[in-house]
Tab-separated table of C-alpha atoms in Angstrom:
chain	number	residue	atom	x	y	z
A	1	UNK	CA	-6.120	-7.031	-1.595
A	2	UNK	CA	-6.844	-3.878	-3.636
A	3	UNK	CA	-3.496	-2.942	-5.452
A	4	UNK	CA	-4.551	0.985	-4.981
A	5	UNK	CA	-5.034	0.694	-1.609
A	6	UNK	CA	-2.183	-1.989	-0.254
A	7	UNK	CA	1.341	-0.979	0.835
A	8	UNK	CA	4.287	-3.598	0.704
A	9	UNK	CA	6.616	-2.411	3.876
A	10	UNK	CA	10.187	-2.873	4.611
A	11	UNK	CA	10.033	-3.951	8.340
A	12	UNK	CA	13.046	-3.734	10.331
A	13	UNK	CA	13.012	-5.078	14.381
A	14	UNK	CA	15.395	-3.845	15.995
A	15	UNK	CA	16.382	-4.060	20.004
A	16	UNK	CA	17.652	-1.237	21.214
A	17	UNK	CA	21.153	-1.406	23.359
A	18	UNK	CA	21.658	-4.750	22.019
A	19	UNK	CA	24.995	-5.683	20.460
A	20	UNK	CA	23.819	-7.792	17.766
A	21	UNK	CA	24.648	-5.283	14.906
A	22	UNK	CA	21.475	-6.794	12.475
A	23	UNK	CA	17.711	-7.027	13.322
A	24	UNK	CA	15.122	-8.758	12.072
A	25	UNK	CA	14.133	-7.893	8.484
A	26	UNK	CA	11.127	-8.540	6.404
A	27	UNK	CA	8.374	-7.013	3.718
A	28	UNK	CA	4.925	-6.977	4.347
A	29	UNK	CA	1.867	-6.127	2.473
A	30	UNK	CA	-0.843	-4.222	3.891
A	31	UNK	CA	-4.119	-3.083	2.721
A	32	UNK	CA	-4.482	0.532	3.788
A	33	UNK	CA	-8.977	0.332	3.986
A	34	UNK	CA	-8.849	-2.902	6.767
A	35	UNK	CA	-6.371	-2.146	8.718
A	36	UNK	CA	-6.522	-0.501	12.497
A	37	UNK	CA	-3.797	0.024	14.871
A	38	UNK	CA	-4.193	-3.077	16.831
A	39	UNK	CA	-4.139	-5.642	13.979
A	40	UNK	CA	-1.295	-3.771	12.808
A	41	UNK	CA	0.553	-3.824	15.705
A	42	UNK	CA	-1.180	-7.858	16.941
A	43	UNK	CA	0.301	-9.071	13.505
A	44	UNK	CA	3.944	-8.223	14.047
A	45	UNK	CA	3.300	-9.580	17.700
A	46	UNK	CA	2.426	-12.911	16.314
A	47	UNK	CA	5.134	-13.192	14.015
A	48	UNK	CA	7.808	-11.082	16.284
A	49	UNK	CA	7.019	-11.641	19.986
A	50	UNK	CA	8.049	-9.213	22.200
A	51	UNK	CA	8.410	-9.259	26.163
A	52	UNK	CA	6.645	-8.250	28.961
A	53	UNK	CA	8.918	-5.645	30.008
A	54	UNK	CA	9.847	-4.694	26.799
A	55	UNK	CA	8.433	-0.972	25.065
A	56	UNK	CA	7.871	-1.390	21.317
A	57	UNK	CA	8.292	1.803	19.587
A	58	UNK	CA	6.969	2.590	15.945
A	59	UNK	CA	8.608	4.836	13.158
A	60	UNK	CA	7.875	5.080	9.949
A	61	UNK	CA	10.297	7.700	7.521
A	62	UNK	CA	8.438	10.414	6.246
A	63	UNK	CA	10.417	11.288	2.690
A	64	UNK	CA	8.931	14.513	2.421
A	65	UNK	CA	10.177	15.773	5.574
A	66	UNK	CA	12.899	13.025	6.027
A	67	UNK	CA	12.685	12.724	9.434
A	68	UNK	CA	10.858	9.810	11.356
A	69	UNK	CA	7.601	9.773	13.146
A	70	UNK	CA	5.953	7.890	15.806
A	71	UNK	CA	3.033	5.649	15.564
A	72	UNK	CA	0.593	5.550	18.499
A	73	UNK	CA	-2.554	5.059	17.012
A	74	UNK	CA	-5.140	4.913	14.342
A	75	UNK	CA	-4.702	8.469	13.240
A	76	UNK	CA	-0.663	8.265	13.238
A	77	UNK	CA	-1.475	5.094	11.073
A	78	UNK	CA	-3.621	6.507	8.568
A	79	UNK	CA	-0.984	9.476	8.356
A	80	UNK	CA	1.585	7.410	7.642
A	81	UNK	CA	-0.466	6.110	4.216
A	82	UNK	CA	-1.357	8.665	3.417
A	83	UNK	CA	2.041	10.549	3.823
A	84	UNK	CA	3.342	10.000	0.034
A	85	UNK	CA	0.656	8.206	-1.083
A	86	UNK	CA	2.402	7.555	-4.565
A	87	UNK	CA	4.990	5.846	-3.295
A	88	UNK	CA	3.928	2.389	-2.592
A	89	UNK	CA	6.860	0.839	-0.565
A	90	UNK	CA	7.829	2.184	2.391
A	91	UNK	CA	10.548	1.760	5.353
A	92	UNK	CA	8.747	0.794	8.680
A	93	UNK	CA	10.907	0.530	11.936
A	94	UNK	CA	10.191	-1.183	15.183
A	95	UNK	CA	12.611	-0.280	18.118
A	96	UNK	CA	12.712	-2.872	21.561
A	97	UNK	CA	13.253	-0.946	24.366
């Protein structure tokens, strides 16, 4: 991985309406040139399954505007590295609905 071009995120699951008060909580590196939105997405499937019926929302916090936005595809993606480019770890949330 290039280290100008790869992202280490904080990756928080978390199902929504569920009483469990944690979530599942891991970092993950990511190389901003190879990655699309569905390897980003099929990689947190793999390790994180979700179910049929369930809608996986994506949110990443945007420190400049501190507010969260939506992920839905390869444009939203390529926002979201470029959004604050200097920083190089950054909070990524997935919500089970």
């Amino acid at each position: 991985m290039d280290p100008y071009s790869t992202f280490i995120f904080t990756v928080r699951i978390i199902r929504a309406g569920n009483r469990f008060g944690g979530a599942w909580v891991f970092d993950w590196p990511i190389d901003s040139n190879t990655t699309n939105f569905n390897d980003f997405v099929g990689d947190i499937c793999e390790k994180y399954t979700w179910g049929i019926d369930e809608t996986v929302i994506m949110r990443y916090l945007d420190s400049a505007l501190n507010l969260f936005r939506t992920i839905s595809f390869d444009k939203d993606l390529m926002t979201m590295f470029k959004c604050n480019n200097t920083r190089k770890i950054k909070w990524l949330g997935y919500v089970l609905h």
